[in-house]
XYZ file of C-alpha atoms in Angstrom:
537
model
C 0.000 0.000 0.000
C 3.009 2.319 0.227
C 2.690 3.316 -3.434
C -1.054 3.920 -3.029
C -0.435 6.053 0.048
C 2.155 8.078 -1.845
C -0.322 8.739 -4.683
C -2.985 9.912 -2.219
C -0.628 12.148 -0.244
C 0.728 13.695 -3.441
C -2.838 14.397 -4.531
C -3.770 16.056 -1.211
C -0.618 18.183 -1.255
C -1.485 19.241 -4.803
C -4.929 20.419 -3.681
C -3.388 22.673 -1.043
C -0.860 24.026 -3.555
C -3.684 24.879 -5.967
C -5.449 26.702 -3.156
C -2.358 28.793 -2.463
C -1.946 29.632 -6.150
C -5.637 30.551 -6.465
C -5.263 32.999 -3.580
C -2.997 35.163 -5.739
C -5.747 35.520 -8.352
C -8.620 36.301 -5.962
C -8.215 40.077 -5.665
C -11.874 41.155 -5.943
C -15.292 39.924 -4.886
C -15.980 38.757 -8.444
C -12.675 36.851 -8.548
C -13.306 35.250 -5.184
C -16.934 34.212 -5.675
C -17.266 33.561 -9.431
C -13.654 33.329 -10.742
C -13.961 36.757 -12.346
C -16.663 35.424 -14.725
C -13.817 34.496 -17.070
C -13.901 30.709 -17.558
C -13.678 29.363 -21.087
C -15.388 26.201 -22.434
C -12.786 23.647 -21.302
C -12.423 24.834 -17.718
C -16.132 25.559 -17.385
C -17.272 22.115 -18.546
C -14.639 20.337 -16.455
C -15.460 22.180 -13.249
C -19.217 21.857 -13.796
C -18.907 18.093 -14.258
C -16.692 17.909 -11.166
C -19.146 19.624 -8.858
C -22.257 17.653 -9.849
C -20.500 14.276 -9.732
C -19.642 13.890 -6.088
C -19.365 11.047 -3.619
C -23.042 10.143 -4.007
C -22.604 9.864 -7.773
C -19.411 7.788 -7.497
C -19.694 5.606 -4.391
C -23.506 5.764 -4.326
C -23.821 5.219 -8.073
C -21.713 2.049 -7.897
C -23.772 0.941 -4.883
C -27.022 1.349 -6.830
C -25.501 -0.659 -9.677
C -24.617 -3.388 -7.171
C -28.196 -3.407 -5.837
C -30.249 -2.924 -9.022
C -27.958 -3.488 -11.988
C -27.841 -1.168 -14.976
C -30.989 0.680 -13.882
C -28.964 1.883 -10.899
C -27.617 4.487 -13.323
C -30.870 6.462 -13.096
C -29.908 8.611 -10.118
C -26.783 10.020 -11.757
C -28.502 9.952 -15.154
C -31.207 12.339 -13.909
C -28.470 14.646 -12.601
C -27.051 14.731 -16.125
C -30.502 15.357 -17.630
C -31.046 18.259 -15.235
C -27.683 19.768 -16.141
C -28.487 19.417 -19.849
C -31.847 21.142 -19.358
C -30.219 23.944 -17.375
C -27.514 24.437 -19.987
C -29.746 24.331 -23.054
C -32.727 26.341 -21.835
C -31.689 28.576 -18.938
C -27.911 28.982 -18.559
C -27.498 31.779 -21.117
C -30.081 33.951 -19.367
C -28.676 33.103 -15.941
C -25.133 34.018 -17.012
C -26.301 37.375 -18.404
C -27.871 38.347 -15.057
C -24.376 38.947 -13.602
C -25.467 38.246 -10.025
C -23.866 36.147 -7.290
C -26.795 34.202 -5.804
C -30.187 32.752 -6.703
C -31.789 35.089 -4.160
C -30.364 38.103 -5.981
C -32.066 36.822 -9.134
C -35.368 36.630 -7.238
C -34.823 40.168 -5.936
C -34.340 41.420 -9.484
C -37.361 39.601 -10.859
C -39.847 40.334 -8.085
C -38.697 43.758 -6.960
C -36.643 42.841 -3.905
C -39.273 41.103 -1.782
C -38.392 37.411 -1.979
C -34.644 37.302 -1.374
C -34.393 36.905 2.386
C -36.714 33.889 2.673
C -35.242 32.172 -0.371
C -31.784 32.912 1.031
C -32.549 31.041 4.245
C -33.929 28.043 2.313
C -30.930 28.003 -0.047
C -28.490 28.346 2.849
C -30.017 25.318 4.603
C -29.789 23.291 1.381
C -26.164 24.159 0.636
C -25.178 23.575 4.278
C -26.636 20.045 4.291
C -25.113 19.317 0.877
C -21.687 20.296 2.216
C -22.253 18.203 5.347
C -23.205 15.047 3.455
C -20.206 15.434 1.155
C -17.903 15.874 4.136
C -19.196 12.720 5.822
C -18.069 10.712 2.783
C -14.437 11.318 3.743
C -14.909 8.802 6.574
C -15.564 5.984 4.085
C -12.590 6.806 1.884
C -10.013 7.361 4.621
C -11.214 4.222 6.390
C -10.417 2.217 3.253
C -7.103 3.989 2.792
C -5.713 4.142 6.299
C -8.214 2.443 8.608
C -8.692 5.882 10.137
C -11.233 6.792 12.821
C -14.473 8.351 11.461
C -14.098 11.655 13.287
C -10.441 12.044 12.344
C -11.283 11.252 8.707
C -13.957 13.953 8.587
C -11.646 16.500 10.222
C -8.753 15.708 7.860
C -10.771 15.760 4.635
C -12.865 18.726 5.715
C -9.817 20.737 6.822
C -8.134 20.342 3.419
C -11.252 21.496 1.549
C -11.829 24.407 3.943
C -8.169 25.423 3.609
C -7.985 25.681 -0.176
C -11.519 27.119 -0.459
C -10.764 29.828 2.114
C -7.451 30.735 0.506
C -8.558 31.398 -3.046
C -12.327 31.070 -3.198
C -13.732 30.102 -6.576
C -10.355 30.400 -8.320
C -8.830 27.792 -6.012
C -11.914 25.591 -6.312
C -11.859 25.903 -10.112
C -8.202 24.898 -10.339
C -8.644 21.965 -7.959
C -11.833 20.880 -9.732
C -10.010 20.666 -13.060
C -7.432 18.359 -11.467
C -10.248 16.377 -9.854
C -12.084 16.076 -13.177
C -9.005 14.631 -14.874
C -8.323 12.229 -11.978
C -11.952 11.054 -11.963
C -11.968 10.494 -15.704
C -8.774 8.450 -15.638
C -9.513 6.603 -12.410
C -13.176 5.669 -12.917
C -13.833 5.672 -16.666
C -10.472 4.616 -18.116
C -9.201 2.269 -15.387
C -11.832 0.947 -12.992
C -14.598 0.421 -15.571
C -12.719 -1.853 -18.006
C -10.835 -3.682 -15.236
C -14.072 -4.416 -13.354
C -15.799 -5.785 -16.474
C -12.799 -7.957 -17.365
C -12.518 -9.284 -13.798
C -16.230 -10.211 -13.885
C -15.737 -12.203 -17.097
C -17.275 -9.744 -19.546
C -20.925 -8.853 -20.142
C -21.896 -12.363 -21.224
C -20.652 -13.823 -17.951
C -22.343 -11.068 -15.978
C -25.694 -11.797 -17.652
C -25.289 -15.494 -16.956
C -24.715 -14.954 -13.219
C -27.343 -12.279 -12.485
C -31.169 -12.091 -12.760
C -32.706 -10.468 -15.827
C -33.869 -7.531 -13.699
C -30.245 -6.429 -13.435
C -30.315 -5.595 -17.146
C -33.832 -4.140 -17.381
C -34.024 -0.371 -18.013
C -36.567 0.169 -15.216
C -35.456 -2.547 -12.830
C -35.090 0.044 -10.087
C -38.800 0.946 -10.405
C -40.669 3.540 -12.464
C -41.793 5.514 -9.406
C -38.225 5.726 -8.156
C -37.067 7.082 -11.521
C -39.869 9.664 -11.469
C -38.864 10.771 -7.967
C -35.223 11.043 -9.061
C -36.310 13.346 -11.890
C -38.272 15.587 -9.533
C -35.521 15.795 -6.935
C -32.267 15.690 -8.893
C -33.146 16.949 -12.384
C -35.136 19.880 -11.025
C -32.589 20.350 -8.236
C -29.936 20.964 -10.894
C -32.058 23.811 -12.276
C -32.162 25.885 -9.107
C -29.292 25.001 -6.732
C -26.980 27.838 -5.663
C -23.958 25.534 -6.006
C -24.839 24.956 -9.681
C -25.833 28.526 -10.479
C -22.634 29.856 -8.955
C -20.718 27.787 -11.508
C -22.883 29.185 -14.311
C -21.895 32.666 -13.123
C -18.230 31.784 -13.757
C -18.770 31.410 -17.524
C -17.101 33.958 -19.790
C -20.332 34.376 -21.749
C -23.684 32.804 -22.468
C -22.284 30.605 -25.260
C -19.712 29.151 -22.889
C -22.443 28.466 -20.345
C -24.606 26.710 -22.920
C -21.993 24.666 -24.776
C -19.761 23.904 -21.793
C -22.750 22.882 -19.676
C -24.044 20.632 -22.439
C -20.681 18.887 -22.608
C -20.678 18.454 -18.813
C -24.222 17.066 -18.866
C -23.302 14.550 -21.549
C -20.286 13.506 -19.486
C -22.628 12.882 -16.535
C -24.708 10.467 -18.625
C -21.594 8.456 -19.481
C -20.438 8.534 -15.843
C -23.863 7.288 -14.707
C -23.711 4.238 -16.944
C -20.101 3.534 -15.950
C -20.974 3.515 -12.243
C -23.884 1.126 -12.794
C -21.733 -1.256 -14.847
C -18.985 -1.244 -12.200
C -21.581 -2.010 -9.518
C -23.045 -4.837 -11.596
C -19.579 -6.341 -12.052
C -19.009 -6.070 -8.291
C -22.219 -8.038 -7.705
C -20.794 -10.896 -9.763
C -17.439 -10.767 -7.985
C -18.734 -10.184 -4.420
C -22.384 -11.317 -4.221
C -22.748 -11.141 -0.429
C -21.494 -7.725 0.680
C -23.015 -6.322 3.852
C -24.031 -3.049 2.190
C -24.302 -1.955 -1.481
C -22.253 1.136 -0.631
C -19.306 -1.155 0.173
C -19.131 -2.249 -3.470
C -16.900 0.599 -4.645
C -14.310 0.263 -1.884
C -14.301 -3.548 -2.131
C -13.716 -3.781 -5.868
C -11.046 -1.078 -5.716
C -9.247 -2.786 -2.863
C -9.358 -6.331 -4.244
C -9.445 -6.043 -8.030
C -6.954 -3.298 -8.860
C -3.160 -3.472 -8.941
C -0.888 -1.365 -6.743
C -0.631 2.259 -7.897
C -3.818 2.020 -9.941
C -5.677 1.392 -6.701
C -4.291 4.616 -5.230
C -5.275 6.573 -8.336
C -8.849 5.258 -8.278
C -9.189 6.025 -4.581
C -7.873 9.497 -5.363
C -10.652 9.676 -7.979
C -13.229 8.910 -5.286
C -11.635 11.528 -3.066
C -11.756 13.960 -6.001
C -15.467 13.374 -6.437
C -16.181 14.086 -2.792
C -13.912 17.138 -2.573
C -15.314 18.814 -5.688
C -18.893 18.619 -4.419
C -17.880 19.543 -0.878
C -15.935 22.645 -1.919
C -18.659 23.779 -4.332
C -21.359 23.408 -1.688
C -19.160 25.161 0.893
C -18.536 28.308 -1.155
C -22.218 28.371 -2.145
C -23.245 28.132 1.514
C -20.854 30.907 2.539
C -21.903 33.145 -0.371
C -25.582 32.865 0.551
C -24.876 33.344 4.263
C -22.836 36.503 3.649
C -24.608 38.134 0.697
C -28.230 37.102 1.220
C -28.584 36.861 4.997
C -25.838 38.662 6.905
C -25.694 41.726 4.625
C -29.463 42.189 5.005
C -29.332 41.840 8.776
C -26.419 44.269 8.859
C -28.334 46.670 6.608
C -31.353 46.678 8.905
C -29.157 47.349 11.952
C -27.299 50.165 10.158
C -30.503 51.884 9.084
C -31.888 51.716 12.599
C -28.717 53.202 14.125
C -28.190 56.042 11.644
C -29.749 59.431 12.420
C -32.272 60.454 9.768
C -30.238 63.483 8.652
C -26.899 61.663 8.376
C -25.669 61.552 4.755
C -24.805 58.269 3.097
C -21.323 57.528 1.847
C -21.250 56.424 -1.768
C -19.418 53.302 -2.769
C -18.648 51.619 -6.038
C -19.552 47.968 -5.725
C -16.821 45.548 -6.643
C -14.125 47.848 -7.916
C -10.777 47.645 -6.192
C -8.596 48.986 -3.411
C -9.477 48.726 0.255
C -13.164 48.006 -0.361
C -12.447 45.085 -2.688
C -9.949 43.732 -0.169
C -12.557 44.014 2.599
C -15.135 42.162 0.509
C -12.710 39.342 -0.241
C -11.735 39.169 3.411
C -15.386 39.103 4.490
C -16.249 36.249 2.137
C -13.100 34.407 3.180
C -14.164 34.649 6.830
C -17.598 33.267 5.979
C -16.108 30.275 4.144
C -13.971 29.530 7.184
C -16.921 29.820 9.578
C -19.254 27.742 7.413
C -16.495 25.168 6.915
C -16.021 24.749 10.642
C -19.787 24.416 11.106
C -19.946 21.788 8.353
C -17.200 19.696 9.995
C -18.901 19.829 13.409
C -22.316 18.870 11.993
C -20.783 16.090 9.873
C -19.198 14.557 12.981
C -22.534 14.651 14.828
C -24.719 13.404 11.951
C -25.158 9.733 11.098
C -27.847 9.316 8.426
C -26.419 10.818 5.232
C -29.242 9.706 2.910
C -31.938 11.308 5.053
C -30.001 14.562 5.378
C -29.466 14.807 1.608
C -33.091 13.907 0.847
C -34.306 16.526 3.321
C -32.101 19.172 1.705
C -33.237 18.424 -1.859
C -36.916 18.098 -0.902
C -37.010 21.483 0.819
C -35.038 23.111 -2.013
C -37.189 21.766 -4.847
C -40.495 21.938 -2.980
C -39.911 25.510 -1.861
C -37.926 27.236 -4.626
C -38.440 25.445 -7.946
C -41.775 27.084 -8.790
C -40.906 30.729 -7.945
C -37.541 30.485 -9.726
C -38.800 28.872 -12.938
C -41.987 30.932 -12.726
C -39.919 34.088 -12.588
C -37.983 33.022 -15.677
C -40.993 31.850 -17.678
C -44.157 33.731 -16.542
C -44.243 37.516 -16.450
C -47.503 37.592 -14.454
C -45.809 36.035 -11.410
C -45.629 38.436 -8.462
C -43.574 38.807 -5.311
C -46.565 37.826 -3.160
C -47.034 34.713 -5.291
C -43.361 33.827 -4.938
C -43.422 34.219 -1.152
C -46.620 32.160 -0.877
C -45.095 29.474 -3.099
C -41.939 29.224 -0.977
C -43.891 29.099 2.287
C -46.641 26.680 1.205
C -44.355 24.331 -0.735
C -41.688 24.255 1.947
C -44.115 23.705 4.829
C -45.960 20.986 2.893
C -42.735 19.107 2.231
C -41.576 19.371 5.836
C -44.977 18.394 7.260
C -45.291 15.320 5.056
C -41.729 14.233 5.785
C -42.517 14.412 9.494
C -45.695 12.353 9.111
C -44.701 9.925 6.321
C -40.928 9.714 6.759
C -38.016 11.590 5.217
C -37.490 9.008 2.468
C -41.158 8.882 1.354
C -41.952 9.917 -2.233
C -45.157 11.818 -1.434
C -43.639 14.941 0.223
C -42.006 16.194 -2.961
C -45.082 15.361 -5.077
C -47.529 17.308 -2.931
C -44.974 19.981 -2.116
C -44.575 20.877 -5.791
C -48.332 20.782 -6.446
C -49.201 23.068 -3.532
C -46.288 25.377 -4.355
C -47.513 25.750 -7.952
C -51.134 26.338 -6.928
C -50.112 28.963 -4.365
C -47.866 30.737 -6.876
C -50.492 30.939 -9.625
C -53.490 31.794 -7.428
C -51.772 34.445 -5.307
C -50.067 35.986 -8.367
C -53.395 36.292 -10.196
C -55.100 37.871 -7.187
C -52.389 40.442 -6.463
C -51.146 43.475 -8.369
C -48.797 42.664 -11.266
C -45.111 43.333 -10.768
C -44.223 46.976 -11.357
C -43.467 47.693 -15.016
C -40.157 49.369 -14.123
C -39.024 46.226 -12.283
C -39.932 44.030 -15.254
C -38.190 46.413 -17.678
C -35.005 46.275 -15.594
C -35.338 42.482 -15.401
C -35.711 42.110 -19.172
C -32.776 44.449 -19.766
C -30.603 42.357 -17.445
C -31.688 39.118 -19.137
C -30.705 40.625 -22.472
C -27.289 41.607 -21.088
C -27.997 45.358 -21.273
C -27.450 46.194 -17.573
C -25.738 49.510 -16.893
C -23.055 50.246 -14.352
C -20.419 48.020 -12.920
C -16.999 47.780 -11.407
C -13.677 47.036 -12.972
C -14.764 43.617 -14.156
C -17.981 44.760 -15.782
C -20.099 43.596 -12.886
C -23.352 45.576 -12.625
C -23.357 45.445 -8.864
C -22.100 48.991 -8.525
C -24.913 50.385 -10.638
C -27.476 48.452 -8.648
C -25.908 49.717 -5.436
C -26.115 53.306 -6.575
C -29.757 52.901 -7.620
C -30.610 51.306 -4.326
C -28.881 54.082 -2.407
C -30.698 56.739 -4.435
C -34.017 55.040 -3.789
C -33.260 54.930 -0.092
C -33.111 58.699 0.080
C -36.761 58.859 -0.981
C -37.901 57.138 2.223
C -39.641 59.302 4.863
C -37.245 60.459 7.570
C -37.520 58.649 10.866
C -39.756 55.883 9.456
C -38.170 52.793 11.057
C -40.629 50.347 9.503
C -39.970 51.792 6.061
C -36.205 51.652 6.641
C -36.376 48.009 7.646
C -38.508 47.171 4.617
C -36.050 49.009 2.380
C -33.077 47.087 3.772
C -34.792 43.791 2.996
C -35.449 44.944 -0.570
C -31.958 46.080 -1.528
C -30.773 43.293 -3.847
C -27.096 44.074 -4.215
C -25.860 46.949 -2.095
C -23.289 46.455 0.610
C -25.406 48.137 3.270
C -23.107 50.397 5.251
C -23.812 53.080 7.809
C-alpha cells in the first residue's frame, strides 16, 4: 500500500498548492466568488462536471448498480438530464444576469421582496449538501488508512476548507479541473474496463445475475420519477450549480460547456452502474451496497492504480464539498448577513446623516474588505460543516431533506420568474412558504425518504404561486423592464470587471433617500429589498 499512500498524499498536497496559487488571483469579490466570470469552455465544462458528480454519484452510483444493476444508473442519469436542461434552456439567461446568488435573481425579478426567505432556504440546502459530502471522507479514509471516522472527517474537511478559504472560486476551479481529470482516468479509463474484465465480460455477468439487473426500469418507475423531480429539477435551481454558471465567460460558454458536462454525466452514470453490476458478480454477499466501490477497488486493482482510483473517489467528494461550501458561505454573507447588517445600520443612523457612496466591486481597500469578508464566511461555514458532519449519522436522510425542501420551496418561484411575467412577489413568497411547509410536514408524518412529500410539495407550491399571483397586483413595469434588460445583457453600471453590482448599489442608495425620515418600519422594509448593495452606515 506504500505506493497507493504516496499517490494519495501527493494528490492532497497538490490540492493545497492549488489553493495557495488561487489565492494570488482572488483580488476582488468577483474573482473570489465567481472566478472573475472568465472561464472558457474547457475549464467551465470540467469544473461543472466535477461539482455535480460527487461522492453520491461515485460511491452511491456504484452501490445502486450493485443493488439494481444497470438501472442503478438512473440517479446520476437524472443529474445529467437536469444539467443538460439547465444548460440548453436557462444557462445563457442566468449568465447574463451577472449576479452572485439565486436570491439576488429573485430580488431582481420580483422587486426585492423574496430574497431573504429564499436565502434562508438556499443556505439550509447548501449547508446540508456540504455536510453530506464531508461525511463521505470517513468511508474513503477508512479504506485507505483504517482511520477513525471523526479524524477522517476532520482531515478531509480541513483540506477542503483550507484551499476554499485561501482562493475562493479560483482555487476551487483549479482543484476541480485536477479532480475532473483524476476522476476520468480513475473511474472511466481504469476501474470500468478492469471491473468488467474481472467479472468475465458482459456475457458472464448476464449469466450470473437475474434479468432484472439488465432491465431499463429494474429500479422501479416511481423511483425514476422521484429522481427526476428531486435531482433533475434540483440541478435547475441550486446555488452551487448557479454559482458555476456565473463563472462562464459568456452565455455561449455556459450553454456549450454545460451541455458537454451534462453529456459527461450520462456516461459517468452508466459507468458507475456497470462497475456495480460487475461487483455483484465478484462479491455477491457484501453487507451493504455502498461497500461495493471500496471492495472492488481494494481487491481487483493493482498497486498504484488502486491509489489513483481512490484518489478519484476523493476527487469526487472534494469537488462537491468545496462547491457546496462556497455556495453556503456566499448565501450566508450576501443574502442573509448583509441584510441583517443593513437593517441594523438603518436603525442606528440618524435620519439626517448623509450616506457615503461606494462603487460595488471595484478595487482597493473596499475590494480587499469584501474578499476578506467572504473568506471569513467560508472559514466559519467550513467549521460548522465539519462539526455537523461529525454529529450526523444518516447521510441519505439529510441529503433527501435538503433536496426536498429546495425543490419543494424554490423550484416554482424560480422557474416561474424566468418563464411567466404575471408572477408576483406575493405569489413567490406564498409558493416558498406553502411548498416548503408541505414538504416538511409530510416528511414528518410519512418519513423523510417517502416519495409523497415532494409530489404534494410541488403541487401546492404551484397552486399557491399561480393563485396568489393572479389575485395580487402585477409586478411593477419598471421592475420588469429592468429584469428584461438584465436578461438581455444590457445592464448599466459596474466595477472594474464589468459587474453591474455597482450600478445596482447606486440605484438602491438613491431610492433609499426617498424614504420618509424617521420611518423605522420603512427603513427596515427598504433594507430587505436592496438586492445588491453592501449596506453600510
